[in-house]
Coordinates of C-alpha atoms in Angstrom, one line a residue:
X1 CA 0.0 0.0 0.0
X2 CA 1.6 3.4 -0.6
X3 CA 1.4 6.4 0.7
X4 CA -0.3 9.5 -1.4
X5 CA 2.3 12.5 -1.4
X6 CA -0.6 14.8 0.1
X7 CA -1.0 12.9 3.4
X8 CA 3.1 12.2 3.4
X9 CA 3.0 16.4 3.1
X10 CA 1.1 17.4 5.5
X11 CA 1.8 14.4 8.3
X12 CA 5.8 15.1 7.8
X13 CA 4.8 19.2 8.1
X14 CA 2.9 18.3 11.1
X15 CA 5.7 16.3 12.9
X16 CA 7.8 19.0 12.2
X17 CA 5.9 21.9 14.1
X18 CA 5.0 19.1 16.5
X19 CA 9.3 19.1 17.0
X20 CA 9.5 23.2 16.9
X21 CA 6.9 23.4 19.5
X22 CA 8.4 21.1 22.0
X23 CA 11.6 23.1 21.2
X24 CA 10.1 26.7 21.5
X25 CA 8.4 25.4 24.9
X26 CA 12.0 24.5 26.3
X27 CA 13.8 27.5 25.2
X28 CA 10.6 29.4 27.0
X29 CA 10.5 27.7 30.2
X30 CA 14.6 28.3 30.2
X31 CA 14.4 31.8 29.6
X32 CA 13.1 34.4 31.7
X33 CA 9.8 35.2 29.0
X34 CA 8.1 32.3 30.6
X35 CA 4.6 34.2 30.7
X36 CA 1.5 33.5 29.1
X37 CA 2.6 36.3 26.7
X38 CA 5.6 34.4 25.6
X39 CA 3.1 31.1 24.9
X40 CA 1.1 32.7 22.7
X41 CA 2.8 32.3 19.6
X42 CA 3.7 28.9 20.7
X43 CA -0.3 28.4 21.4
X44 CA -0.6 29.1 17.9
X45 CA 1.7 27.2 16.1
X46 CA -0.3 24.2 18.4
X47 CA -3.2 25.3 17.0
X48 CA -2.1 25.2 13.3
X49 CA -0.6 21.4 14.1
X50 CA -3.5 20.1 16.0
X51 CA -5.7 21.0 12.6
X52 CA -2.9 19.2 10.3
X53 CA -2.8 16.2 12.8
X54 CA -6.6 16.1 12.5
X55 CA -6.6 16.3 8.5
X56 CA -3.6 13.5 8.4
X57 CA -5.7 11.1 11.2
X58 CA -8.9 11.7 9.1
X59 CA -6.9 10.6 5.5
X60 CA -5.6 8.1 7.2
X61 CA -8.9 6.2 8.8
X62 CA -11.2 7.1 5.8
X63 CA -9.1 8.1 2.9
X64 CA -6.7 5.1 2.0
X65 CA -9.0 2.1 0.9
X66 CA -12.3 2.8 2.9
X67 CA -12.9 2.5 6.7
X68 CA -9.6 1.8 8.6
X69 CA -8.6 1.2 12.0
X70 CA -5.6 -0.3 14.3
X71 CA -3.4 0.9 17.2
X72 CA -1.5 3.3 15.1
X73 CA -4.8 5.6 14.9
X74 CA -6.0 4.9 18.0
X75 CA -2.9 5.8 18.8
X76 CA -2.5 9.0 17.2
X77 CA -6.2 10.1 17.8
X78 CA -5.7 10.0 21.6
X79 CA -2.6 12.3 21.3
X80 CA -4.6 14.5 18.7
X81 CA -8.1 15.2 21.4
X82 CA -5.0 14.9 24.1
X83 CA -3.2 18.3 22.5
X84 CA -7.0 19.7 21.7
X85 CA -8.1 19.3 25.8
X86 CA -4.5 20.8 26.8
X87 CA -5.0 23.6 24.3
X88 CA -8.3 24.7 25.5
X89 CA -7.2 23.7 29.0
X90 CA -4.4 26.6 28.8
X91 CA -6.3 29.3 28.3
X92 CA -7.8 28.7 31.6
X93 CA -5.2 27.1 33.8
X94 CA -1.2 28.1 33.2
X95 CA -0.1 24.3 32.1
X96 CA 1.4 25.1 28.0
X97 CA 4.6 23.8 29.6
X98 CA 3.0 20.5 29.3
X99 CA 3.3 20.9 25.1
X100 CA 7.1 20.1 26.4
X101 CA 5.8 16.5 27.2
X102 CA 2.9 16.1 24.4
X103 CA 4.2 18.0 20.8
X104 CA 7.3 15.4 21.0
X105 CA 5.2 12.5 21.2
X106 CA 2.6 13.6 19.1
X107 CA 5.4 14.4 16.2
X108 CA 5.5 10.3 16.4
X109 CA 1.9 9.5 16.6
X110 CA 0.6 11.6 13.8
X111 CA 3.3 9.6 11.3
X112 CA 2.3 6.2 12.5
X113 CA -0.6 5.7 10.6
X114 CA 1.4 5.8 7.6
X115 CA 3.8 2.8 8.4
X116 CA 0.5 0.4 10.3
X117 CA -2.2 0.6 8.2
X118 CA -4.4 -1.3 10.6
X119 CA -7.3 -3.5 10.3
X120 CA -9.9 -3.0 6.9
X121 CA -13.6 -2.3 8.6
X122 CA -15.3 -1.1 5.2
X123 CA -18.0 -4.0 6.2
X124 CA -18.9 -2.7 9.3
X125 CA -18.4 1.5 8.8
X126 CA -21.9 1.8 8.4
X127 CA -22.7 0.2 12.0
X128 CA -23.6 3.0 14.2
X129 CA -22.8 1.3 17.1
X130 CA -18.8 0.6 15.9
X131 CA -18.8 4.1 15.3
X132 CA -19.9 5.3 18.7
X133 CA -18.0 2.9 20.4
X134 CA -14.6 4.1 18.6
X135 CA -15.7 7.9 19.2
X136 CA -16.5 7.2 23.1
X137 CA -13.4 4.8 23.5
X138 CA -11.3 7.8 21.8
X139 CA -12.5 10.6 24.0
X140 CA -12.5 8.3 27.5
X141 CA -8.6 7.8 26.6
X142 CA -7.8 10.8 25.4
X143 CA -9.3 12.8 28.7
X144 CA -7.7 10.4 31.2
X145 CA -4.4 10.5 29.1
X146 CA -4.3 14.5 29.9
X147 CA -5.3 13.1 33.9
X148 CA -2.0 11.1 33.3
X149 CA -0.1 14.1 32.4
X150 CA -1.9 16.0 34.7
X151 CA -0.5 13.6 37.5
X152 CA 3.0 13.7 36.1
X153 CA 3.0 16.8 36.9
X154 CA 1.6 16.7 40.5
X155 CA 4.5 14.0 40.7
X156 CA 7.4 16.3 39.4
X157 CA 6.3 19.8 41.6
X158 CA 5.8 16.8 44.9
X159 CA 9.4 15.9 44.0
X160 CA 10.6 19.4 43.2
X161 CA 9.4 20.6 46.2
X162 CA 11.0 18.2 47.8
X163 CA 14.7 18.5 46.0
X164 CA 14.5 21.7 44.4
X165 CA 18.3 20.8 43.7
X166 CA 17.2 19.0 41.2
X167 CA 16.6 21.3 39.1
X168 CA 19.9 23.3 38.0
X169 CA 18.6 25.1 34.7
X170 CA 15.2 26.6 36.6
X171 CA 13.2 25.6 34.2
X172 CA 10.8 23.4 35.9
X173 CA 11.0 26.2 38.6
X174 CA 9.8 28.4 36.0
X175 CA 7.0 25.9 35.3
X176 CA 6.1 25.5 38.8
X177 CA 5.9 28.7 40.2
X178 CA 3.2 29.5 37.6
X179 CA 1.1 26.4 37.9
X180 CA -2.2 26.6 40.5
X181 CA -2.0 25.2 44.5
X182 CA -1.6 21.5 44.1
X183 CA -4.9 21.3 46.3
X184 CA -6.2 22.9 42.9
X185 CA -4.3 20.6 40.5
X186 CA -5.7 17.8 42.6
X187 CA -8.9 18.9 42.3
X188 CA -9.3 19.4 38.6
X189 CA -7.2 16.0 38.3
X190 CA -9.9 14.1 40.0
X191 CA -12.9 16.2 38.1
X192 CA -10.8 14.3 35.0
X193 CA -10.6 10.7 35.9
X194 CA -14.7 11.3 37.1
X195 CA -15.6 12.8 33.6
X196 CA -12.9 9.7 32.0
X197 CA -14.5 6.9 34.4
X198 CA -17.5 7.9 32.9
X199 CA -16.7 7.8 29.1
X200 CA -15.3 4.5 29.8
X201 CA -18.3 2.5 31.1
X202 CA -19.9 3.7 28.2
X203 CA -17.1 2.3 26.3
X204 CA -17.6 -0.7 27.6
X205 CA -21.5 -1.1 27.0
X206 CA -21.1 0.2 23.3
X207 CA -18.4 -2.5 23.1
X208 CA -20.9 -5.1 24.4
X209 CA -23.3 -3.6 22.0
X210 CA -21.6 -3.4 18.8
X211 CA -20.0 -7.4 20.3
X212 CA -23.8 -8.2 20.2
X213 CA -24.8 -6.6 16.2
X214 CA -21.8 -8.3 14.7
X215 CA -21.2 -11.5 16.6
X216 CA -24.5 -12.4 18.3
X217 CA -23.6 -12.7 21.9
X218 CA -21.9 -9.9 24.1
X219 CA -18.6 -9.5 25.0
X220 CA -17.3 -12.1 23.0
X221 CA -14.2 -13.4 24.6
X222 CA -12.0 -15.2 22.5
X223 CA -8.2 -15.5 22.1
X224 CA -8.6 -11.9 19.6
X225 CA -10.4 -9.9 22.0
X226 CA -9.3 -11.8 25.6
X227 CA -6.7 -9.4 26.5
X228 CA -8.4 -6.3 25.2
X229 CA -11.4 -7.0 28.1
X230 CA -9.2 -7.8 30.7
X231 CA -7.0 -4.8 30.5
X232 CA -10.0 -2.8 29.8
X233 CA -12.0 -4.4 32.9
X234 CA -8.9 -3.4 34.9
X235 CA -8.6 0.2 33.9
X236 CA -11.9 0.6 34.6
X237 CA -12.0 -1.1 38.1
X238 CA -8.7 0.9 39.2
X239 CA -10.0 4.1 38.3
X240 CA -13.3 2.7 39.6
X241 CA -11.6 2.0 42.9
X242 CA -9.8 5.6 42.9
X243 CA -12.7 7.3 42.8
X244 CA -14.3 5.3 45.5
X245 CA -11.0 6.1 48.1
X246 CA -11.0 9.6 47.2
X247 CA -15.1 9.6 48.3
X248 CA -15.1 7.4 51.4
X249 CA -10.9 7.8 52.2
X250 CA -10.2 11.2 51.3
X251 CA -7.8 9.7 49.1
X252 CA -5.5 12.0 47.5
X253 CA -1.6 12.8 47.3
X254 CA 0.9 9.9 46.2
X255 CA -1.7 7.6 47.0
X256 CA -4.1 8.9 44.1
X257 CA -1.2 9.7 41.6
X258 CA -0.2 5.6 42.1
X259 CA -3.6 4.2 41.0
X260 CA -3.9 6.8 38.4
X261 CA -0.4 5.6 36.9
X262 CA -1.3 2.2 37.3
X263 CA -5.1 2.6 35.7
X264 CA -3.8 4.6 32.6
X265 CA -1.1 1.7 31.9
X266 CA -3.7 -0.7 32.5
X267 CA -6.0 1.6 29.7
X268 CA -3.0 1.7 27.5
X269 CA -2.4 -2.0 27.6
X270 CA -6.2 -2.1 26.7
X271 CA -6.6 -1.4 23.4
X272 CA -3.8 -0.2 22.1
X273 CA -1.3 -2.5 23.3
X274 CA -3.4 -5.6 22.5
X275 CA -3.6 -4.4 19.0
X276 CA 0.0 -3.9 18.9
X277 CA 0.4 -7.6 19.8
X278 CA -1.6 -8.4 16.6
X279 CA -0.9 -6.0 14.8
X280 CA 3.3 -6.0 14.7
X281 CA 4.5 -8.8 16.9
X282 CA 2.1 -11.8 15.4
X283 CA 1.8 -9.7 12.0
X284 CA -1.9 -10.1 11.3
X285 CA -4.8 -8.4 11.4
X286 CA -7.7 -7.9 13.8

């Protein structure tokens, strides 16, 4: 299968200001301009890379041969609404240093698609249900991958605060001392995985649903989809179980930032890792 110029174009432009933006982010939070002033332009160029991720994704799934899908776009469409929530998220709350962290990766995501090609589901585009369950599985990783970052955060300013030696080019400092109260960070981190937990029950039920239109039974567990429910099960019980010691516990601090960790490996190993598996290590299809 190869690879029309116009999406090699614009995915290679787009992983190129994906690169410049983690590198104007560093040489920001290193320098003294570290204000929201000295984001803006950096805001910008985020803006103009999110839309070519988005037109590159959207090639990619519907563009090259019908209706495809694999771990490569899930892939890249979680870092795509990822960058999207942290865009919109900065104009309310100082985290743009976080674009440190997320243009890098995203430089690699929005190529992927163009080297896995993913699983053919022409046959079953038209089912509503597959396409609601991709759209709510998308957005329930995407808004507990910025909770991730969000607690990789928490998790650096605990151990800045901590060993502020640690830090001999300020930068982080620079970071830090413009971020909210950890109390507040804390807050909106749980206000996440709530709004996430959510999504991802109804992941679950649209999986069962769509398992029931196409195979006749639900949750159809077999040696393709075995490791996907597990995983998937697991996420949801950890971040099922956080919430529950933050409302009866008063959970919060190190404690919450472990299970959040260990819930958003257990949501990558879901879906995307499974697919992986099939995908690249046993070289076949869905």
């Amino acid at each position: 299968m190869t690879t029309p110029g116009f999406y090699g174009f614009v995915g290679g432009s787009t992983a190129l200001l994906y690169l410049a933006i983690g590198a104007l982010s560093w040489v920001r939070l290193r320098s003294d301009a570290s204000s929201d002033r000295a984001f803006g332009w950096v805001s910008a160029l985020m803006l103009v890379a999110l839309t070519g991720h988005a037109v590159t994704l959207g090639y990619s799934v519907f563009g090259i041969g019908g209706l495809r899908f694999g771990f490569a776009h899930a892939l890249s469409a979680t870092m795509l609404i990822t960058g999207a929530f942290l865009w919109v998220e900065g104009f309310f709350v100082p985290l743009r240093g976080l674009y440190l962290l997320v243009a890098p990766i995203g430089a690699a995501t929005v190529l992927l698609p163009a080297f896995f090609h993913g699983a053919s589901l022409a046959a079953e585009g038209s089912s509503l249900a597959l396409r609601l369950h991709l759209a709510v599985a998308i957005l329930s990783y995407s808004l507990l991958t910025v909770a991730a970052l969000h607690a990789l955060l928490m998790a650096s300013v605990d151990h800045y605060l901590h060993q502020p030696s640690a830090d001999p080019g300020r930068g982080l400092a620079r970071l830090f001392a413009r971020l909210p109260p950890l109390l507040a960070l804390e807050t909106l981190l749980f206000r996440q995985i709530a709004v996430g937990f959510v999504l991802l029950s109804a992941t679950l039920a649209s999986g069962a649903v769509f398992s029931e239109e196409l195979f006749g039974r639900p949750l159809l567990f077999d040696h393709t989809t075995a490791h996907k429910m597990v995983f998937a099960l697991l996420a949801w019980g950890v971040f099922g179980g956080l919430l529950t010691g933050r409302a009866a516990f008063g959970w919060r601090g190190r404690t919450a930032l472990r299970w959040t960790f260990t819930g958003f490996v257990m949501l990558v190993l879901a879906y995307i890792g499974s697919r992986f598996v099939v995908e690249v290590v046993l070289q076949r299809l869905g």
